[in-house]
mmCIF file of C-alpha atoms and ligand atoms in Angstrom:
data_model
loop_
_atom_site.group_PDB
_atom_site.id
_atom_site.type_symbol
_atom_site.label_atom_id
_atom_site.label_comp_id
_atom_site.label_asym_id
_atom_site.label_seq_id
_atom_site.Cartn_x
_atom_site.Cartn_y
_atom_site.Cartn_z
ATOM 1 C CA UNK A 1 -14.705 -8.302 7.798
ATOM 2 C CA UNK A 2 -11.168 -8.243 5.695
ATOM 3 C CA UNK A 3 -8.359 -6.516 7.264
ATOM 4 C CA UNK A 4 -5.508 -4.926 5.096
ATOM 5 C CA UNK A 5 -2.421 -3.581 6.404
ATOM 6 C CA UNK A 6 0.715 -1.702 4.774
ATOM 7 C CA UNK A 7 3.612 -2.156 5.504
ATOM 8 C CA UNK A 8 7.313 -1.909 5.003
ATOM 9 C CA UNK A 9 10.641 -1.262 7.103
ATOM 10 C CA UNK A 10 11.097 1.455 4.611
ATOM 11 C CA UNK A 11 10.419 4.800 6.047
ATOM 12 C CA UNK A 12 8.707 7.166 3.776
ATOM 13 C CA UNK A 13 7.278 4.749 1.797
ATOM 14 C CA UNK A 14 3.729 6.185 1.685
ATOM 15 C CA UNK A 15 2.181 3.677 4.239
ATOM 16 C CA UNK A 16 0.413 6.280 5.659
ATOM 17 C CA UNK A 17 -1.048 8.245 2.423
ATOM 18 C CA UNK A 18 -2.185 5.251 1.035
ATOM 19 C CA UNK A 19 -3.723 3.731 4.529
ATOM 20 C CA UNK A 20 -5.926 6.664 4.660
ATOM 21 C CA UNK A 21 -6.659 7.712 1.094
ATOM 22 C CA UNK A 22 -7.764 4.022 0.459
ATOM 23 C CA UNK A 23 -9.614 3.819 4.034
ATOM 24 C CA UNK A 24 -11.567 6.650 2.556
ATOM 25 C CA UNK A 25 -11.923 5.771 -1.052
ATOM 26 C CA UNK A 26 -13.568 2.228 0.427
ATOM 27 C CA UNK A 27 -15.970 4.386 2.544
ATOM 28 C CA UNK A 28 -17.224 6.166 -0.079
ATOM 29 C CA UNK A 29 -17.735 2.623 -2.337
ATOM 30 C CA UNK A 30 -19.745 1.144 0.879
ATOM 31 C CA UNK A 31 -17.846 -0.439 3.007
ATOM 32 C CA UNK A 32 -17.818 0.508 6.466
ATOM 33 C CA UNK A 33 -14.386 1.438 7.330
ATOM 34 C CA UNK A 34 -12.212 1.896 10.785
ATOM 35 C CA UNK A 35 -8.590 2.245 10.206
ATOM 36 C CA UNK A 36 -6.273 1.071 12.870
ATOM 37 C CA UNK A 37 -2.855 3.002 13.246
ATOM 38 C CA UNK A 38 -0.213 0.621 14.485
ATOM 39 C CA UNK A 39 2.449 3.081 14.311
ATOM 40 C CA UNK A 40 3.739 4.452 17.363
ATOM 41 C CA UNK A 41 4.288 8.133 16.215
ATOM 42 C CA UNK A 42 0.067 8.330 15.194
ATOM 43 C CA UNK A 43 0.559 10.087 12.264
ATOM 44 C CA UNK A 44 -3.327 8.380 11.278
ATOM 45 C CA UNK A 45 -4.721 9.261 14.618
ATOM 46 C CA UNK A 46 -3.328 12.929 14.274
ATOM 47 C CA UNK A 47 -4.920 13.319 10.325
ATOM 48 C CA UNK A 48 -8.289 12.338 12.159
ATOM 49 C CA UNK A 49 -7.990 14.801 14.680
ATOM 50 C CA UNK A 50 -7.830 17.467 11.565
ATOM 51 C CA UNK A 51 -11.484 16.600 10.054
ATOM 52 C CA UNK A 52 -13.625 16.700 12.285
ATOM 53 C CA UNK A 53 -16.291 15.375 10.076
ATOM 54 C CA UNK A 54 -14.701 12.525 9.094
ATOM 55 C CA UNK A 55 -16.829 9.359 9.009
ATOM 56 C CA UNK A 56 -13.967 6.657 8.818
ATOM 57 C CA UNK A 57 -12.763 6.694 12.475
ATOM 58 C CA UNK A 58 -8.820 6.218 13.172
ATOM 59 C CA UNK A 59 -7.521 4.493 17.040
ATOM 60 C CA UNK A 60 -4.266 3.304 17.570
ATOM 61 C CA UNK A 61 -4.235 0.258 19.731
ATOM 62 C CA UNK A 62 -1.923 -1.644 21.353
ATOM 63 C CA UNK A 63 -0.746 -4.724 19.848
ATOM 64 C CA UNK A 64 -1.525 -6.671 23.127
ATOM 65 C CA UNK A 65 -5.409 -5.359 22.400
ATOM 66 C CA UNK A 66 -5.273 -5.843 18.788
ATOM 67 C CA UNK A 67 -6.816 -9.247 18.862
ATOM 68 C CA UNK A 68 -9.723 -7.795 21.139
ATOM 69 C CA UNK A 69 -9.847 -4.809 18.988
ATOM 70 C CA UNK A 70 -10.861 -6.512 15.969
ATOM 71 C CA UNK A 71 -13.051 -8.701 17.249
ATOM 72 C CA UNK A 72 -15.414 -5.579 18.546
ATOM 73 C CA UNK A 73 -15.006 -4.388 15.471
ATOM 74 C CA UNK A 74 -16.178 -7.639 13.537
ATOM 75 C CA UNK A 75 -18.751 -7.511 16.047
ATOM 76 C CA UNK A 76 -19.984 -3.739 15.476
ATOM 77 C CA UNK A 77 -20.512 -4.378 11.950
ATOM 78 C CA UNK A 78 -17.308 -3.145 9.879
ATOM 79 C CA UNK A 79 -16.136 -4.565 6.699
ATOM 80 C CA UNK A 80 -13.099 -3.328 6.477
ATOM 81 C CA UNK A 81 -10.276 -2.374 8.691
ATOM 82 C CA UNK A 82 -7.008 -0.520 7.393
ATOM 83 C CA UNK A 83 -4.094 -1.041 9.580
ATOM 84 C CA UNK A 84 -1.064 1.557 9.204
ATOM 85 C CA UNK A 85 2.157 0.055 10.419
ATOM 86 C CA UNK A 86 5.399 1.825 10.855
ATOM 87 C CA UNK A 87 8.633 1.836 8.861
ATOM 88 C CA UNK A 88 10.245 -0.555 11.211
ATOM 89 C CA UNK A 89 10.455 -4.440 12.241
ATOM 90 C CA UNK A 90 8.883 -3.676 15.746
ATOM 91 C CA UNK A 91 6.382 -5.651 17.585
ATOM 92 C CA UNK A 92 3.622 -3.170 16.308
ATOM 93 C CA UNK A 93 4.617 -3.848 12.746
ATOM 94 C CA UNK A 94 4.981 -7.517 13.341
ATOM 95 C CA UNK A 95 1.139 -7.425 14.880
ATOM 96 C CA UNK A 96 0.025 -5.679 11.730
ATOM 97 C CA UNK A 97 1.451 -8.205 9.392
ATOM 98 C CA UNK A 98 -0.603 -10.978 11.862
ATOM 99 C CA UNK A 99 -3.990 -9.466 11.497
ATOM 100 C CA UNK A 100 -3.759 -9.143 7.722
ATOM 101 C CA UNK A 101 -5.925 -10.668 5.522
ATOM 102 C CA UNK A 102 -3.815 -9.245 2.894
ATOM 103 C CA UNK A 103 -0.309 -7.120 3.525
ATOM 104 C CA UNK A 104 0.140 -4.213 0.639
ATOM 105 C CA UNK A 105 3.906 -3.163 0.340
ATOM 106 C CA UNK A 106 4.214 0.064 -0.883
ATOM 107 C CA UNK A 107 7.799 0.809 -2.581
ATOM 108 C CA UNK A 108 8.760 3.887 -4.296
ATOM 109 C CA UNK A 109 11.018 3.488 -7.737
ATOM 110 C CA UNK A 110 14.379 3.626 -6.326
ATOM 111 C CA UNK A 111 16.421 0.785 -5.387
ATOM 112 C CA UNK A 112 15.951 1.578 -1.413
ATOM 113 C CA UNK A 113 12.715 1.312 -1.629
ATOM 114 C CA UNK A 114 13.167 -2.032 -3.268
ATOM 115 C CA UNK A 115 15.524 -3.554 -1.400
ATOM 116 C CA UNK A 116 13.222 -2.612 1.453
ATOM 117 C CA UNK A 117 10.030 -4.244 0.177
ATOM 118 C CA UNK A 118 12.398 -7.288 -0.127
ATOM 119 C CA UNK A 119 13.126 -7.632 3.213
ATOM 120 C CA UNK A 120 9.777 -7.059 4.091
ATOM 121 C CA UNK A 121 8.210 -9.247 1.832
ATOM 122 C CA UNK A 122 10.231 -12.160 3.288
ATOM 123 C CA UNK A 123 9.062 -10.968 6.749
ATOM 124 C CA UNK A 124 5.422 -11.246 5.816
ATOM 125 C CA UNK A 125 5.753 -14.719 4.199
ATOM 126 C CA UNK A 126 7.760 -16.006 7.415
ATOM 127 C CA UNK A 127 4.116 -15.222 8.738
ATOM 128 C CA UNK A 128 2.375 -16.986 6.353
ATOM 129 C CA UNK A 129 0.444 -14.068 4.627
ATOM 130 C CA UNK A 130 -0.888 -12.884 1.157
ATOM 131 C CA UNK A 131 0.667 -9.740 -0.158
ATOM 132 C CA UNK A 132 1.052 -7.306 -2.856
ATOM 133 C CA UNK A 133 3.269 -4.718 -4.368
ATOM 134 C CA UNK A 134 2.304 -1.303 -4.859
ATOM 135 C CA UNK A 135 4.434 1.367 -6.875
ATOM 136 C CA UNK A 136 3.766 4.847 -5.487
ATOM 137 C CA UNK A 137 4.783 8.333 -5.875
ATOM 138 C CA UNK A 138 5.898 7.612 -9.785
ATOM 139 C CA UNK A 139 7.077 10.730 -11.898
ATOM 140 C CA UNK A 140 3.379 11.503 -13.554
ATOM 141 C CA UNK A 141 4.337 12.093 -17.065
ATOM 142 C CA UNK A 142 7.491 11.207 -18.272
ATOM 143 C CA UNK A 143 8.871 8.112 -19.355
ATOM 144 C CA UNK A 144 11.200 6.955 -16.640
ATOM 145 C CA UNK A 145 13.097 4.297 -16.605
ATOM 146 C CA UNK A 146 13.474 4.056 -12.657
ATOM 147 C CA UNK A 147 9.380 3.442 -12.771
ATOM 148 C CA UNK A 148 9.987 0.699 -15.483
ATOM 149 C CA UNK A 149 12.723 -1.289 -13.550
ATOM 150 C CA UNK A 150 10.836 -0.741 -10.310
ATOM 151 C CA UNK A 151 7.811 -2.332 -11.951
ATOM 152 C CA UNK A 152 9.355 -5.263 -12.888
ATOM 153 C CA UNK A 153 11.776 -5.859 -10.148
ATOM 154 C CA UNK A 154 8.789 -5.672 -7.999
ATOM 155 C CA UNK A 155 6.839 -8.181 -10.491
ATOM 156 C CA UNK A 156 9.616 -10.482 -10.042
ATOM 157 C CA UNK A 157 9.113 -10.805 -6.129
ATOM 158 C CA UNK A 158 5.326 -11.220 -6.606
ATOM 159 C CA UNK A 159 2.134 -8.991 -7.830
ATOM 160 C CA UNK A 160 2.029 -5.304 -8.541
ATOM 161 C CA UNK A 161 -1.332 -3.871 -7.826
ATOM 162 C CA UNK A 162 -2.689 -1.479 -10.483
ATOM 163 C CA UNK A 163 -2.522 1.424 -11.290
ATOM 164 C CA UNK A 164 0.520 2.457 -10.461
ATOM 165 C CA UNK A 165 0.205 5.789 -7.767
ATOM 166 C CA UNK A 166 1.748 9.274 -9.160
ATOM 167 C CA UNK A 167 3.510 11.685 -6.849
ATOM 168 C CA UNK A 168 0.619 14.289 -6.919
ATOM 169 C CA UNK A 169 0.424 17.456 -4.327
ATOM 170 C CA UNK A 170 -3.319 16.177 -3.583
ATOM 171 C CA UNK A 171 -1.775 13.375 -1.470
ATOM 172 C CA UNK A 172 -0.213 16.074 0.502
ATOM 173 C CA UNK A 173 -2.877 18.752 0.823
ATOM 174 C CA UNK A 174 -5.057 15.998 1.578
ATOM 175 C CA UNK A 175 -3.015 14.373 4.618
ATOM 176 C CA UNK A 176 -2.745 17.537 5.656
ATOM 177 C CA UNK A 177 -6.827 18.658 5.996
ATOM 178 C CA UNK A 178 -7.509 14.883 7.619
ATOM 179 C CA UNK A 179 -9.088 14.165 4.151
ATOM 180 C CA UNK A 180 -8.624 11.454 1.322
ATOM 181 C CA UNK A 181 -7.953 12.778 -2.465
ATOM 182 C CA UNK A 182 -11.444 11.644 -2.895
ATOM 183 C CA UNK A 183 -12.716 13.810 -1.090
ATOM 184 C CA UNK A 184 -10.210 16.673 -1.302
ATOM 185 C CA UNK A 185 -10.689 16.496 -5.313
ATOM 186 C CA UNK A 186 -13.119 13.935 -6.473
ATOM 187 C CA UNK A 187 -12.809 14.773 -10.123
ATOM 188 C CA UNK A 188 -8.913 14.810 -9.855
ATOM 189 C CA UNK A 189 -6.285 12.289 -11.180
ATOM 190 C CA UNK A 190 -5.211 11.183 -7.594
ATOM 191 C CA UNK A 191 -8.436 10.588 -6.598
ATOM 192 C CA UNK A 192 -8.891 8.323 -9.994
ATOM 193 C CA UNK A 193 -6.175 5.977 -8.775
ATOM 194 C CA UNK A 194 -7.517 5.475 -5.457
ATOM 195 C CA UNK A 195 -10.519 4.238 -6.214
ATOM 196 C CA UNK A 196 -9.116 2.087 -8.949
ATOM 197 C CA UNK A 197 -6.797 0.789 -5.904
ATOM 198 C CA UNK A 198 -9.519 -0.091 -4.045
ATOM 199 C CA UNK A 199 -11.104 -1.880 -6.617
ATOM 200 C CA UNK A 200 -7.827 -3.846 -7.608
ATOM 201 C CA UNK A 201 -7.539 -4.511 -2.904
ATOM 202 C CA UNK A 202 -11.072 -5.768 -3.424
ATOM 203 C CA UNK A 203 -10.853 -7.824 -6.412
ATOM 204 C CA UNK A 204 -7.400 -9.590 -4.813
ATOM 205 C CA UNK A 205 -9.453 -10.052 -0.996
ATOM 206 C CA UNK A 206 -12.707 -11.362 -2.796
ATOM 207 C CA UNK A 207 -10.541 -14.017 -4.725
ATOM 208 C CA UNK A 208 -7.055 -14.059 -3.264
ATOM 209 C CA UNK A 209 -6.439 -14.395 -7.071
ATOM 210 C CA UNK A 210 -3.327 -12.650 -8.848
ATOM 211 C CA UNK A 211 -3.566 -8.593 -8.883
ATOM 212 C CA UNK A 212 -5.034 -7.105 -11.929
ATOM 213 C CA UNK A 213 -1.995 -5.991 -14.254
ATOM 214 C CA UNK A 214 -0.831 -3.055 -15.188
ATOM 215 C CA UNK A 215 -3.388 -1.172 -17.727
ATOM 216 C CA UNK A 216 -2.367 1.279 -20.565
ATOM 217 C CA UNK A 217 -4.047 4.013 -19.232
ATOM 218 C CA UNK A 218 -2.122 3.927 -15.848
ATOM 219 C CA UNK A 219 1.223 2.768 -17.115
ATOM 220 C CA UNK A 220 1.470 5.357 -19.484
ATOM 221 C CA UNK A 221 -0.120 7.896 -16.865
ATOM 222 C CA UNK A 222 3.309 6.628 -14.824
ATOM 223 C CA UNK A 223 5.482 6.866 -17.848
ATOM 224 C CA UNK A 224 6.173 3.176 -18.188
ATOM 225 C CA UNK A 225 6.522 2.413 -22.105
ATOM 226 C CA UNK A 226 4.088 0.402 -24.232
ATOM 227 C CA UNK A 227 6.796 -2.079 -25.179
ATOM 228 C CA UNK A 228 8.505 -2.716 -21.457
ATOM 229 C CA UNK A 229 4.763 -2.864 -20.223
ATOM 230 C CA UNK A 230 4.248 -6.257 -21.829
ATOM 231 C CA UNK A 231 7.706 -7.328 -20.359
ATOM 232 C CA UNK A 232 6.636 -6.399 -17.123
ATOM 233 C CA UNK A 233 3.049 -8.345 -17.449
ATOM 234 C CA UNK A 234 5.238 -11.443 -18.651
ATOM 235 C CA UNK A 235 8.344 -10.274 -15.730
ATOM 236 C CA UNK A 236 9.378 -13.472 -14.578
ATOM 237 C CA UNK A 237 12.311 -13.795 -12.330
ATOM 238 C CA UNK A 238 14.735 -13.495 -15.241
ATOM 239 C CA UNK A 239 13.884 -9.679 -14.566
ATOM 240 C CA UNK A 240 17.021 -9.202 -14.841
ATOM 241 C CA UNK A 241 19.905 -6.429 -13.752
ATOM 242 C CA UNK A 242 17.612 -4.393 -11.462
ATOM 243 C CA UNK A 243 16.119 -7.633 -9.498
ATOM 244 C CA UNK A 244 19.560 -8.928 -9.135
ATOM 245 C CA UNK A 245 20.857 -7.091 -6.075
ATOM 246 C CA UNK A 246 17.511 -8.116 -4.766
ATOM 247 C CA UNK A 247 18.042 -11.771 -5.244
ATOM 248 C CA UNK A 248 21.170 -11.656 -3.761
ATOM 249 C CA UNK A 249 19.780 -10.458 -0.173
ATOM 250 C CA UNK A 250 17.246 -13.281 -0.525
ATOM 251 C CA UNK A 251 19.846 -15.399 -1.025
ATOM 252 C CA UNK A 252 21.757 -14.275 1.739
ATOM 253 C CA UNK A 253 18.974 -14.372 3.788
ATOM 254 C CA UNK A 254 17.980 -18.043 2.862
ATOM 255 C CA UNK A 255 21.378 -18.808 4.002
ATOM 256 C CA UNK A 256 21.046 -17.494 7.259
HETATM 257 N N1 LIG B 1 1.664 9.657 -4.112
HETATM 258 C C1 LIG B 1 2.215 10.649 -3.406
HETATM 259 N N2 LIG B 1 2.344 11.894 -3.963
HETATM 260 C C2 LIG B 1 2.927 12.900 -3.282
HETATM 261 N N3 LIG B 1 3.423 12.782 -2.041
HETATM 262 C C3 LIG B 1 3.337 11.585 -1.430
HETATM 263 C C4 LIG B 1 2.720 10.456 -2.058
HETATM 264 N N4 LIG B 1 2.784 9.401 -1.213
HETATM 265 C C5 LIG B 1 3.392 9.842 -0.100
HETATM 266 N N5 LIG B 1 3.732 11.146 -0.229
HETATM 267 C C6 LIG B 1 4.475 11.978 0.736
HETATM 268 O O1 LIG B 1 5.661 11.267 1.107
HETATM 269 C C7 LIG B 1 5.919 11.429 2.485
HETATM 270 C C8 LIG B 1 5.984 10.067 3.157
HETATM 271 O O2 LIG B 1 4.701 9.463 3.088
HETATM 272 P P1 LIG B 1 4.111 8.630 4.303
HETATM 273 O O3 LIG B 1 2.738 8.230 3.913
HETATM 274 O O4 LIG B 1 4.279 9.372 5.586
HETATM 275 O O5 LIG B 1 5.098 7.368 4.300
HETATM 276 P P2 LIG B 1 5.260 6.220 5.416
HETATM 277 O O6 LIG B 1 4.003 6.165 6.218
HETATM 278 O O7 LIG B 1 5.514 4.975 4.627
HETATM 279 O O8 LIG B 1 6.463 6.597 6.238
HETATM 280 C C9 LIG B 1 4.829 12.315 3.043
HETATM 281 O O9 LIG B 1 5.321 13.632 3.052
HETATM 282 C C10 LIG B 1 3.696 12.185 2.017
HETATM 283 O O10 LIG B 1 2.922 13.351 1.937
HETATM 284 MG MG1 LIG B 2 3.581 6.268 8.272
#
């Protein structure tokens, strides 16, 4: 059994949307899924009350049961549990990052958002833990230069899962029918990219090796040009301008 969990201090994020459209995508590739929602407000818990027919079952636990939890799980026979943390530096967000196999920090491309997965990326390491980067809700066909710098200032810090994830109404219609965009719209673009995430979360548990890189197809899908793509696949911290505000809090935080 591999256990994944976003997370970031960054509300808004798209913990949430990914947790479950990924929980579901890996259901329908095999694995048998339970997602655990760690966040106090049960945002998970209340888009699995909305399906009744759901067959990827959603229980927020308690992180002094969490332990327990996943052993009975283990036990029971699942191969994968998704844990949903919330936006915050709590002790359920802290338990999240501790039952991780592998902590996915999802960051939209604006300098918040960045700054944010900063912070929390230092917070996972204190524990010890694999992570990864994901870009989400990127402009879905226009260059943008916002998507570009984001890529690469999140390259800097680490690896960038592919694809990148579009802003797309399906994520929203399908939050809001207790569905995944897999199963909302199977054929659609959102539902593409999920199970291309799940691949990419597979690949990176099965191996622990770096995260596939950014492929034409979804960079340009994201608007990131040709030319800055090959930048990004070579980012190293010299990423300059847009990674330097980050390197500064790291630096501050070093020193504290
Ligand atoms: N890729 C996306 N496309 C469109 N809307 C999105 C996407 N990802 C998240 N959202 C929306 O953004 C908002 C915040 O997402 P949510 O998953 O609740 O974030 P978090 O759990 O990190 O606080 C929600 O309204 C959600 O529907
Ligand atoms: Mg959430």
């Amino acid at each position: 059994m591999r256990t994944i969990a976003f997370v970031t201090q960054k509300g808004g994020a798209g913990k949430s949307t990914l947790a479950s459209c990924i929980a579901v995508a890996a259901r329908r590739a095999g694995e048998r899924v339970f997602i655990i929602d760690m966040d106090p407000l049960q945002c998970l818990v209340k888009w699995s009350n909305a399906n009744n027919n759901s067959d990827v079952p959603v229980e927020h636990v308690p992180t002094a049961k969490l332990s327990k939890a996943l052993a009975a799980l283990e036990k029971k026979g699942v191969t994968l549990v998704v844990i949903d943390a919330p936006g915050d530096n709590s002790e359920f967000a802290t338990a999240a990052i501790r039952a991780a196999d592998l902590c996915i920090i999802p960051a939209r491309p604006n300098v918040f958002d960045l700054w944010g997965s900063e912070v929390t990326r230092a917070n996972v390491k204190n524990h010890g833990k694999d992570h990864v980067f994901l870009l989400n809700q990127c402009p879905p066909a226009q260059q943008n230069a916002r998507v570009e710098q984001g890529a690469k200032a999140l390259q800097a810090m680490g690896a960038l899962l592919a694809p990148l994830v579009s802003a797309r109404v399906d994520y929203q219609e399908a939050a809001r029918l207790g569905l995944g965009v897999t199963e909302l719209n199977p054929d659609g673009v959102a539902a593409q990219e999920m199970r291309e995430l799940w691949s990419s979360v597979k690949r990176r548990l099965k191996k622990g090796a770096p995260a596939a890189k950014i492929e034409p197809m979804a960079a340009a899908k994201a608007g990131v040009k040709p030319m800055a793509m090959g930048a990004q696949q070579n980012a190293k911290p010299t990423a300059k301008a847009e990674a330097k505000p980050m390197a500064r809090a790291a630096a501050t935080k070093r020193a504290a």
